[in-house]
mmCIF file of C-alpha atoms and ligand atoms in Angstrom:
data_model
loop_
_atom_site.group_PDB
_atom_site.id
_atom_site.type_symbol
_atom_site.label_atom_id
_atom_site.label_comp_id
_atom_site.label_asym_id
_atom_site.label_seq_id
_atom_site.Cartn_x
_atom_site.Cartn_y
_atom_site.Cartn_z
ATOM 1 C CA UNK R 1 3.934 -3.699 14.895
ATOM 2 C CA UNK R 2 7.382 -2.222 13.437
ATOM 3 C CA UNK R 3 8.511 -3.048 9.864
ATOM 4 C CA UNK R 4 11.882 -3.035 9.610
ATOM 5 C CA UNK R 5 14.364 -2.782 6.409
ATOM 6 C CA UNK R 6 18.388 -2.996 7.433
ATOM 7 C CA UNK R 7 20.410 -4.921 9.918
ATOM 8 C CA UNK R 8 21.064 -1.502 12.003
ATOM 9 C CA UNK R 9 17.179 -1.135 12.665
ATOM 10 C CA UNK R 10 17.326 -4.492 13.786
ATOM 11 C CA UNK R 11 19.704 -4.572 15.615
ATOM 12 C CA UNK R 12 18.244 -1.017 17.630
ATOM 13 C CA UNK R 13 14.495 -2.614 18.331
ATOM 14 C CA UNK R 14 15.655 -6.038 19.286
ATOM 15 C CA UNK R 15 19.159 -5.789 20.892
ATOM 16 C CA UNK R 16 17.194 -4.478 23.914
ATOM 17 C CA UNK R 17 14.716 -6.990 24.602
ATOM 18 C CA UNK R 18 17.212 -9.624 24.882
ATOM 19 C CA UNK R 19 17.700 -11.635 27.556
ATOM 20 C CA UNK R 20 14.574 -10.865 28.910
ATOM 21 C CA UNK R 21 11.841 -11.413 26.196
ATOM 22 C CA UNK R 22 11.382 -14.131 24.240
ATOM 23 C CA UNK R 23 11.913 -14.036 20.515
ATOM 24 C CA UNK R 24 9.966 -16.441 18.469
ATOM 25 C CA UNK R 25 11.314 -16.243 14.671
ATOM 26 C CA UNK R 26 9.428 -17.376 11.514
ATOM 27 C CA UNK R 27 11.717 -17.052 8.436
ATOM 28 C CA UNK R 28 9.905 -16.672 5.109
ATOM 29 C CA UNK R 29 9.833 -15.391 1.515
ATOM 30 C CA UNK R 30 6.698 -14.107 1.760
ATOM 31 C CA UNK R 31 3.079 -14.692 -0.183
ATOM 32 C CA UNK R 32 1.875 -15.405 3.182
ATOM 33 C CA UNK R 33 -0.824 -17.749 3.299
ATOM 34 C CA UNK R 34 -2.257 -20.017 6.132
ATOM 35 C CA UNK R 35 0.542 -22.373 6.552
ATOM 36 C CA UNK R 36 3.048 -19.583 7.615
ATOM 37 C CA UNK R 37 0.593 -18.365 10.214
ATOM 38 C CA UNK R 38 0.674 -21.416 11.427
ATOM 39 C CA UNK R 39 4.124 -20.805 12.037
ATOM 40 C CA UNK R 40 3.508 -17.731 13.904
ATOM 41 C CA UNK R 41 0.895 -20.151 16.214
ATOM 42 C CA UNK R 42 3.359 -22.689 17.000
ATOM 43 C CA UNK R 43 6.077 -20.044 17.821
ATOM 44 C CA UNK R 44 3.292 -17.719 20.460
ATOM 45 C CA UNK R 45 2.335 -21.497 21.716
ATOM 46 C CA UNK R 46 5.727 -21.884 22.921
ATOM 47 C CA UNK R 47 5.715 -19.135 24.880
ATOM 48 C CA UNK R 48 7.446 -16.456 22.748
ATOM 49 C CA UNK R 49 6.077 -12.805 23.681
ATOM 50 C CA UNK R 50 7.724 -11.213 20.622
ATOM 51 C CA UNK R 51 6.568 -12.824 17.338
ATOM 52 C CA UNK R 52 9.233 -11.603 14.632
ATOM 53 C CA UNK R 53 8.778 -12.594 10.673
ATOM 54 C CA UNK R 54 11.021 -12.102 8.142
ATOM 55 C CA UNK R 55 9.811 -11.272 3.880
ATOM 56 C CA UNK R 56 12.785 -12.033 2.053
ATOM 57 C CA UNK R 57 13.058 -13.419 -0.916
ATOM 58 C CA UNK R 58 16.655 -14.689 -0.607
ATOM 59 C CA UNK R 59 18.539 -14.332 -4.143
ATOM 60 C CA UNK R 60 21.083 -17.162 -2.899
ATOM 61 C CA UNK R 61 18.746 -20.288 -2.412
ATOM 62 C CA UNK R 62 17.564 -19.662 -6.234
ATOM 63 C CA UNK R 63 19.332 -21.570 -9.083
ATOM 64 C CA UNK R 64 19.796 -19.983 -12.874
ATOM 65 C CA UNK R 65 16.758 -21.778 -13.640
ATOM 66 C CA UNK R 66 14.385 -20.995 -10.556
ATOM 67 C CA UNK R 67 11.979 -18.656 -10.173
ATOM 68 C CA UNK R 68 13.616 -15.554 -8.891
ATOM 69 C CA UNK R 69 12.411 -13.105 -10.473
ATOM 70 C CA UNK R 70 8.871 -14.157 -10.833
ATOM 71 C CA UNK R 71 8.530 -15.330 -7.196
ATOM 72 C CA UNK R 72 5.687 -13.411 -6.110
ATOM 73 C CA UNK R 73 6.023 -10.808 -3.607
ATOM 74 C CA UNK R 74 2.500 -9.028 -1.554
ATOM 75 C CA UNK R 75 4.132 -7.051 0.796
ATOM 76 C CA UNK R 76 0.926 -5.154 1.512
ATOM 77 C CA UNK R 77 -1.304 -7.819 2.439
ATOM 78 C CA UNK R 78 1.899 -9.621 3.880
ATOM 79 C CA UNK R 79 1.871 -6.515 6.363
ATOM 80 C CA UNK R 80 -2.008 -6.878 6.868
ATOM 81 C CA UNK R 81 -1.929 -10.821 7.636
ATOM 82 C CA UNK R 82 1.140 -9.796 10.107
ATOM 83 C CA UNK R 83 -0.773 -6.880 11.538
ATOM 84 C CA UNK R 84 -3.788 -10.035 12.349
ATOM 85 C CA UNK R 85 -1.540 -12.350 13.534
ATOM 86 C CA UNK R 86 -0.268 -9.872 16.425
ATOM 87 C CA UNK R 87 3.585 -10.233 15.484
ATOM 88 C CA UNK R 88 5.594 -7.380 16.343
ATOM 89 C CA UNK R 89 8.273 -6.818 14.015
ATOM 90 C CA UNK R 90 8.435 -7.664 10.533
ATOM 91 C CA UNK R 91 11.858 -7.454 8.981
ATOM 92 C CA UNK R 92 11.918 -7.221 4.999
ATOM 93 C CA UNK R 93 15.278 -5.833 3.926
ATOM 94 C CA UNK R 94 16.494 -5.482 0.024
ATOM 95 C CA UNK R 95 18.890 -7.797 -0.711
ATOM 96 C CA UNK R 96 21.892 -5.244 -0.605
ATOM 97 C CA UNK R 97 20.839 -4.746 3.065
ATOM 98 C CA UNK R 98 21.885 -8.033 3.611
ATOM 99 C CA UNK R 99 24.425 -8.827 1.032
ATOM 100 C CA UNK R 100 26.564 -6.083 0.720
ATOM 101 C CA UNK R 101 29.534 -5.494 -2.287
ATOM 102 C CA UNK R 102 32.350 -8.425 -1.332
ATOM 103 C CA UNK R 103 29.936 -10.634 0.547
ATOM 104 C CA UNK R 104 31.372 -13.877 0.667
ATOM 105 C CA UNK R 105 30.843 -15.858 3.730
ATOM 106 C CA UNK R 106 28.558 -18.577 3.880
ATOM 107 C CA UNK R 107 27.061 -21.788 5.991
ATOM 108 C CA UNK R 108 27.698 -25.491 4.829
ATOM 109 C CA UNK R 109 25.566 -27.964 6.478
ATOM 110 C CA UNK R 110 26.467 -31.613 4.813
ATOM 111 C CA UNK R 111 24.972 -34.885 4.657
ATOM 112 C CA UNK R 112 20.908 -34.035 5.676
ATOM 113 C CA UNK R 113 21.594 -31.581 2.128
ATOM 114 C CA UNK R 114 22.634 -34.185 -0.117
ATOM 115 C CA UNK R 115 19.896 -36.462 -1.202
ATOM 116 C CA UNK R 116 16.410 -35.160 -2.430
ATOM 117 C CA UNK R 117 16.437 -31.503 -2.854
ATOM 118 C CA UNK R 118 20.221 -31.298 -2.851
ATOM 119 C CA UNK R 119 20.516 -33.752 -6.118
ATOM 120 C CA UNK R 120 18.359 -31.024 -7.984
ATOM 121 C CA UNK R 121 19.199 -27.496 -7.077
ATOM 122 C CA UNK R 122 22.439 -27.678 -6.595
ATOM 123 C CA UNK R 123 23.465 -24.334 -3.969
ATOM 124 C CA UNK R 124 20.131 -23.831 -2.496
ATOM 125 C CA UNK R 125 20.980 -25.283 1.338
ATOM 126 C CA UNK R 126 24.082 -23.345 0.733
ATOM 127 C CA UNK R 127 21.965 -20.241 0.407
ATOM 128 C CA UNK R 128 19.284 -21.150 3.144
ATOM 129 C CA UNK R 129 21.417 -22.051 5.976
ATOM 130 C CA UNK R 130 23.591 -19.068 4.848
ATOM 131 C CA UNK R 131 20.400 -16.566 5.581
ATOM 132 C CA UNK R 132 19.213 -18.384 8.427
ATOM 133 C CA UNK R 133 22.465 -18.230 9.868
ATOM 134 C CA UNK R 134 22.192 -14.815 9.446
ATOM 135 C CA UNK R 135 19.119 -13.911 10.751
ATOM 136 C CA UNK R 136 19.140 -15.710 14.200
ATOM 137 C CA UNK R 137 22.440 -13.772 14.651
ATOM 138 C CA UNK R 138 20.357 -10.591 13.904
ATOM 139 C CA UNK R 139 17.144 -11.288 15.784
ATOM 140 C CA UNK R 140 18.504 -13.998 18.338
ATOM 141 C CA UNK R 141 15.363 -16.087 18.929
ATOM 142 C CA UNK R 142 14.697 -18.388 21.535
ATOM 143 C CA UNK R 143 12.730 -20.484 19.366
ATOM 144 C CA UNK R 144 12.414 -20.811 15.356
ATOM 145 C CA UNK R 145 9.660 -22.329 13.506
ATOM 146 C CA UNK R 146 9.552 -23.498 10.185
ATOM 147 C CA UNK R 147 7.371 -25.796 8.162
ATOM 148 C CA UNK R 148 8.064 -29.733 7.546
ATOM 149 C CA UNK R 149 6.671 -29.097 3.726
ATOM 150 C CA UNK R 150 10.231 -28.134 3.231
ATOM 151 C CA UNK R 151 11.346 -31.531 5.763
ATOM 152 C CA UNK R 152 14.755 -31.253 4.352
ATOM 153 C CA UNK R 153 14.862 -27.637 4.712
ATOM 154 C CA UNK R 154 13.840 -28.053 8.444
ATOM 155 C CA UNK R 155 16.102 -30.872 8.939
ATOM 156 C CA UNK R 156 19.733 -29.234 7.509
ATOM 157 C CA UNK R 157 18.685 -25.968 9.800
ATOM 158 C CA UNK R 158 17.972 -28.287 12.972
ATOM 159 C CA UNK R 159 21.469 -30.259 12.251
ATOM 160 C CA UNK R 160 23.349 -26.308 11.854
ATOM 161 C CA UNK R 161 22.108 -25.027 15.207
ATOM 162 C CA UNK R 162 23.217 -28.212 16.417
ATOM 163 C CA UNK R 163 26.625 -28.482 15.146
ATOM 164 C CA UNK R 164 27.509 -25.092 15.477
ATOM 165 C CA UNK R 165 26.025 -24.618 18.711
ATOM 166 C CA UNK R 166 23.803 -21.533 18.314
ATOM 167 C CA UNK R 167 21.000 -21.068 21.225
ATOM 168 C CA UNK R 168 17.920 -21.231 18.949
ATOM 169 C CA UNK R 169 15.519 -24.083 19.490
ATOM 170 C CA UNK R 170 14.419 -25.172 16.074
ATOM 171 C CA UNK R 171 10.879 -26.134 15.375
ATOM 172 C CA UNK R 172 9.283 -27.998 12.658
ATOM 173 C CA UNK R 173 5.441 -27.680 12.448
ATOM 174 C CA UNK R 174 2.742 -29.794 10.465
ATOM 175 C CA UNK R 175 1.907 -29.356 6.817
ATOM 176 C CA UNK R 176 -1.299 -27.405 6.354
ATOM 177 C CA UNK R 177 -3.220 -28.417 3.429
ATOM 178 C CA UNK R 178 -6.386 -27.322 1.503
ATOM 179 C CA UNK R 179 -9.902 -29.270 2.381
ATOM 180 C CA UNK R 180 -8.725 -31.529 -0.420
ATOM 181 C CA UNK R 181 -4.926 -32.359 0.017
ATOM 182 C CA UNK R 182 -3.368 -29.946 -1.793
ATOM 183 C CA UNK R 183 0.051 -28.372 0.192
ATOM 184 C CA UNK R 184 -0.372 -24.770 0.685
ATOM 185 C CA UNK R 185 2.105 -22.861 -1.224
ATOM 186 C CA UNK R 186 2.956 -19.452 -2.257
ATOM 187 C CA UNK R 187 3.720 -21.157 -5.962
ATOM 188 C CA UNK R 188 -0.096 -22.584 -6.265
ATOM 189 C CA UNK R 189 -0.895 -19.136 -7.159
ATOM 190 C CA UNK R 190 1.037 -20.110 -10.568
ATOM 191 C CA UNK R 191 -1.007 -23.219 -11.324
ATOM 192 C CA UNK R 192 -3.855 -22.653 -13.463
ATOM 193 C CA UNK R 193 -7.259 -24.040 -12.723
ATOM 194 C CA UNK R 194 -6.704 -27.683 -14.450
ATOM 195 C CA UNK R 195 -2.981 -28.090 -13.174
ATOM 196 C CA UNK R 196 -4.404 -27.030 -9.826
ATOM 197 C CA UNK R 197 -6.928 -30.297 -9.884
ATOM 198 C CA UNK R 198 -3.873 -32.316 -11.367
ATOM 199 C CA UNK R 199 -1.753 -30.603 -8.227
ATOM 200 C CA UNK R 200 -3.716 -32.867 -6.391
ATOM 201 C CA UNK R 201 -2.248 -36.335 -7.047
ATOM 202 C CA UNK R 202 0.943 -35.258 -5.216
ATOM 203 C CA UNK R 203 -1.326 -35.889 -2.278
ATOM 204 C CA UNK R 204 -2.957 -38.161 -3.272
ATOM 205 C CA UNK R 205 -0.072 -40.604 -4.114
ATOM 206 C CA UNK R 206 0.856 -39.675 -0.562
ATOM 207 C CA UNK R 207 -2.545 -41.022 0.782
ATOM 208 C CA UNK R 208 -2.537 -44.050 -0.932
ATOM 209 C CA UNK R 209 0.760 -45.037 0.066
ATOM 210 C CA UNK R 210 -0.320 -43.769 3.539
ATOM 211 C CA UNK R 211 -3.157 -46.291 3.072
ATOM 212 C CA UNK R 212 -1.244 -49.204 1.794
ATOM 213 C CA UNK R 213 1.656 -48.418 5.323
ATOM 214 C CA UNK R 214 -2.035 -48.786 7.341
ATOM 215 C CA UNK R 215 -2.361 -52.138 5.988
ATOM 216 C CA UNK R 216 0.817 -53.154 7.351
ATOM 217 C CA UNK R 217 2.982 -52.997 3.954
ATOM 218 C CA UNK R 218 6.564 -52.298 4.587
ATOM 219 C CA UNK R 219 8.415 -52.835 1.522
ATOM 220 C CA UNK R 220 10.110 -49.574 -0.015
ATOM 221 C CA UNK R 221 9.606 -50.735 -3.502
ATOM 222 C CA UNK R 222 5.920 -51.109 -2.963
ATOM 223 C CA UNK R 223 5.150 -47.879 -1.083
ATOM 224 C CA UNK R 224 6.915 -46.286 -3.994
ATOM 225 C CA UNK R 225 5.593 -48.180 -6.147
ATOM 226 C CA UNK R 226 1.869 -46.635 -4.490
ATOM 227 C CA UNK R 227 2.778 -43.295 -4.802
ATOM 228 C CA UNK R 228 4.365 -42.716 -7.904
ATOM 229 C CA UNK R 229 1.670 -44.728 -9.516
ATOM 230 C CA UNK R 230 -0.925 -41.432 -9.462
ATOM 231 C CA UNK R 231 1.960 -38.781 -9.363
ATOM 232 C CA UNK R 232 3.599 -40.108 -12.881
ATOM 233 C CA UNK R 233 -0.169 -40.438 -14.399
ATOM 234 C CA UNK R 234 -0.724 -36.582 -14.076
ATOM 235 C CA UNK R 235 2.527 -34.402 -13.608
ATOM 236 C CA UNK R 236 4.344 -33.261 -16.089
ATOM 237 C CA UNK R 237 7.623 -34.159 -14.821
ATOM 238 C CA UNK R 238 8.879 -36.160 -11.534
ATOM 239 C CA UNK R 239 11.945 -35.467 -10.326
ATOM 240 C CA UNK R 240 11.554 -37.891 -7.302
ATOM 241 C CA UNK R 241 9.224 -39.470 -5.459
ATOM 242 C CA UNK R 242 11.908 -40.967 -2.784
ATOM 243 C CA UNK R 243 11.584 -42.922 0.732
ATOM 244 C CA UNK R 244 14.342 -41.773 3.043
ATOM 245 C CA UNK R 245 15.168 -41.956 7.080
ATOM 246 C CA UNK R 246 13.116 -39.535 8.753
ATOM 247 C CA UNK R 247 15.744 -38.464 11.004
ATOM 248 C CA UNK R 248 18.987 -38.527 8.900
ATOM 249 C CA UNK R 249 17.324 -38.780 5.357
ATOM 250 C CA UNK R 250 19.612 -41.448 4.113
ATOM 251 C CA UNK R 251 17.601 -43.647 1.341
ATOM 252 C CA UNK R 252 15.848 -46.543 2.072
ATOM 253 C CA UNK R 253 15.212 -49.628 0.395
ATOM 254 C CA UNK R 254 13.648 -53.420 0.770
ATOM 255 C CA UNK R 255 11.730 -54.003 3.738
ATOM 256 C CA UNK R 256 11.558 -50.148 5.549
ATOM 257 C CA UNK R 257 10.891 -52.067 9.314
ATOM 258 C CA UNK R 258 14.130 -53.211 10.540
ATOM 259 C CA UNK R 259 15.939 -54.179 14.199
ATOM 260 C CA UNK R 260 16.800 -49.829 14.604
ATOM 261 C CA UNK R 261 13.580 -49.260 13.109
ATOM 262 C CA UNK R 262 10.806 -51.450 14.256
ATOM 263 C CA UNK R 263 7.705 -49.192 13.417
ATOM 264 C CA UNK R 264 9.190 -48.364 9.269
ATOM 265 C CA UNK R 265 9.167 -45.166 10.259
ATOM 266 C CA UNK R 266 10.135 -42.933 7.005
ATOM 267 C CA UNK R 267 9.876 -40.091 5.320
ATOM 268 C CA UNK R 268 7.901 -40.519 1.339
ATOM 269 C CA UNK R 269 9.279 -37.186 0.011
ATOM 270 C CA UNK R 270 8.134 -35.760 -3.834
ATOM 271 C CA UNK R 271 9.003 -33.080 -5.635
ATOM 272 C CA UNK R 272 7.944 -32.999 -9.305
ATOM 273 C CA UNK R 273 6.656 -30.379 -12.127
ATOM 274 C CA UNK R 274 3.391 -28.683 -13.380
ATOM 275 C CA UNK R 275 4.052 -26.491 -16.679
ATOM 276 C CA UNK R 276 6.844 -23.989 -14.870
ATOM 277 C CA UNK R 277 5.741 -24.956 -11.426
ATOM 278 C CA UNK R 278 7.943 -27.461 -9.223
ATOM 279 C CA UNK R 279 6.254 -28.257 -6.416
ATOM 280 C CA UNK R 280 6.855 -30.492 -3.221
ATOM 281 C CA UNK R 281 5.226 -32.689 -0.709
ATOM 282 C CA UNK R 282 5.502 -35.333 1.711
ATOM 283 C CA UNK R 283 4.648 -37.188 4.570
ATOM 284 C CA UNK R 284 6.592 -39.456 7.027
ATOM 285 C CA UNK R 285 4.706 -43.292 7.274
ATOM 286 C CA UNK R 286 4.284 -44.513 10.835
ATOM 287 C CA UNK R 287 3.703 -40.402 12.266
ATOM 288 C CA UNK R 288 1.601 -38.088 10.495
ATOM 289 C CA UNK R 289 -1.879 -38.194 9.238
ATOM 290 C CA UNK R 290 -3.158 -38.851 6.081
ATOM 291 C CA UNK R 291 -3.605 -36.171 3.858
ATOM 292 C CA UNK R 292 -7.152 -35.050 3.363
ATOM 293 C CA UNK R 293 -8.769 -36.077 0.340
ATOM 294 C CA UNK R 294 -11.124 -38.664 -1.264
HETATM 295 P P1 AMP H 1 8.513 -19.998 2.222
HETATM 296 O O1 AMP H 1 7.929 -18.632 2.360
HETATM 297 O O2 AMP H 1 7.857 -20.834 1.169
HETATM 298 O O3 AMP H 1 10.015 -19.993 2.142
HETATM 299 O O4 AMP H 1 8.179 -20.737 3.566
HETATM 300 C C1 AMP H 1 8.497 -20.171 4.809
HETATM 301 C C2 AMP H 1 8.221 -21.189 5.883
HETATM 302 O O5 AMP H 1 6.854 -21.575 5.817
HETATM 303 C C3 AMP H 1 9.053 -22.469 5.711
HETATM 304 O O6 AMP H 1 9.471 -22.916 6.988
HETATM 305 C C4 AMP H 1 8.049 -23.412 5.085
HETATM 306 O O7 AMP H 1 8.323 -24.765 5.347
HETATM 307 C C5 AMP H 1 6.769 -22.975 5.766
HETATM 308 N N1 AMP H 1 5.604 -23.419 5.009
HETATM 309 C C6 AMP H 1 5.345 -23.181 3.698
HETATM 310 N N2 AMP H 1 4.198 -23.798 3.331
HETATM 311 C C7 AMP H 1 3.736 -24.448 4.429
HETATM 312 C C8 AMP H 1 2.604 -25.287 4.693
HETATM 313 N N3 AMP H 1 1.719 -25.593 3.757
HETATM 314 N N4 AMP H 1 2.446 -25.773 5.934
HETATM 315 C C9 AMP H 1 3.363 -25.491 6.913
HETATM 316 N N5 AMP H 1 4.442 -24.715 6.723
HETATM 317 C C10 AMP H 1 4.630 -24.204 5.499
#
């Protein structure tokens, strides 16, 4: 395995492999825990010989009031887990490697961006699809993986390599989540032990309105209504808990089964606040399993 810190090394270990190999990418910030190497699964499952990963933690997709500075970077055992998971190149560059004085080009993906996540960090997609953008240029991957706990995030990068044609197949894998529900993160390392048990009634507002879809209730109000219930009773602060299209993540409302959408498929997305932690979840009714859990 080669670690890798600027664009020119980069460009020297895997300009050559291309056309012939192919390069399965798995953009992160780092922390690694189980759900990225699931990641790293998906991408060898479809067939990619050369597993790259990329440890950045990108300056641009942070607001003035995120957590920057005290995200938490493990290079080390980052390395080690990489080392395990038989990728070949790891590429974690400083941010001047990849923003250089007078950098001022960036990626706009609109409409996916707007609702959800885009209502409360204003400039984050801005500074994701701007680094994504950037590294499948650099590492030009067949296939790229990323996680659907960050559905939006996987949904705006899907749309850009759509509408701006680039030949990456983007892939969004399943959540993985602890025995009891809880979303792995690299920010549950900031919860402390009691906000970690109150952690868990993001999933478990999920469940239950999980349960209530299984029962064959399809109004938006009351699926809401289901999973805020728990959320609201032991966060600190919500700053949605919102049913949207799956597919195009417009908001939904009244009854979510209609004439286009026969099954109610939707997405039940939530982000909300323990202490300093934000932290996000979600699930889309009529596809994915319930999360685990009592
Ligand atoms: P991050 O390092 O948090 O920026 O995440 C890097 C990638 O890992 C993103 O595509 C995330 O969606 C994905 N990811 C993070 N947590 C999980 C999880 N619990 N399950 C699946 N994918 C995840």
């Amino acid at each position: 395995m080669t670690t890798l810190r600027t664009v020119a090394e980069v460009r020297r270990a895997l300009g050559p492999l291309r056309p012939g190999t192919r390069i399965g990418l798995v953009p992160t910030m780092g922390a690694l825990h189980d759900g990225h190497m699931s990641l790293l699964a998906e991408a060898r499952r479809r067939g990619c010989e050369h597993l790259a990963i990329s440890v950045f933690v990108n300056p641009l997709q942070f607001g003035p009031e995120d957590d920057f500075e005290r995200y938490p970077r493990t290079l080390d055992d980052d390395v080690a887990r990489c080392v395990e998971a038989g990728v070949s190149t790891v590429f974690t560059p400083s941010p001047a490697a990849l923003y250089p004085p007078g950098f001022g080009s960036s990626v706009e993906v609109e409409g996916v961006t707007a609702p959800l996540e885009g209502l409360h960090r204003p400039g984050h997609f801005r500074g994701v699809t701007t680094i994504v953008a950037k590294l499948f240029n650099l590492t030009g991957p067949c296939v790229a993986v990323f996680g659907r706990k960050d559905y939006q995030q996987y949904k705006t990068l899907e749309r850009m390599a759509r509408d701006l044609d680039l030949p990456v197949e983007v892939v969004g894998a399943p959540i993985v989540r602890e025995p009891d529900g809880l979303a792995l993160s690299s920010r549950n390392r900031y919860l402390s032990a009691t906000e970690r048990t109150r952690a868990l009634a993001i999933s478990g507002g999920l469940r239950a309105a999980w349960r209530a879809f299984e029962r064959g209730e399809r109004s938006a109000e009351a699926l809401l209504d289901e999973a805020y219930r728990p959320i609201a009773a032991q966060l600190d602060g919500i700053d949605y808990v919102a049913l949207v299209d799956a597919d195009d993540l417009t908001p939904l409302s009244g009854p979510l089964a209609t004439a286009d959408r026969p099954d109610g498929r939707a997405l039940l997305a939530v982000a909300a606040h323990l202490g300093r932690t934000r932290l996000i979840d979600n699930l889309v009714l009529g596809e994915d399993p319930p999360p685990p859990g009592d």
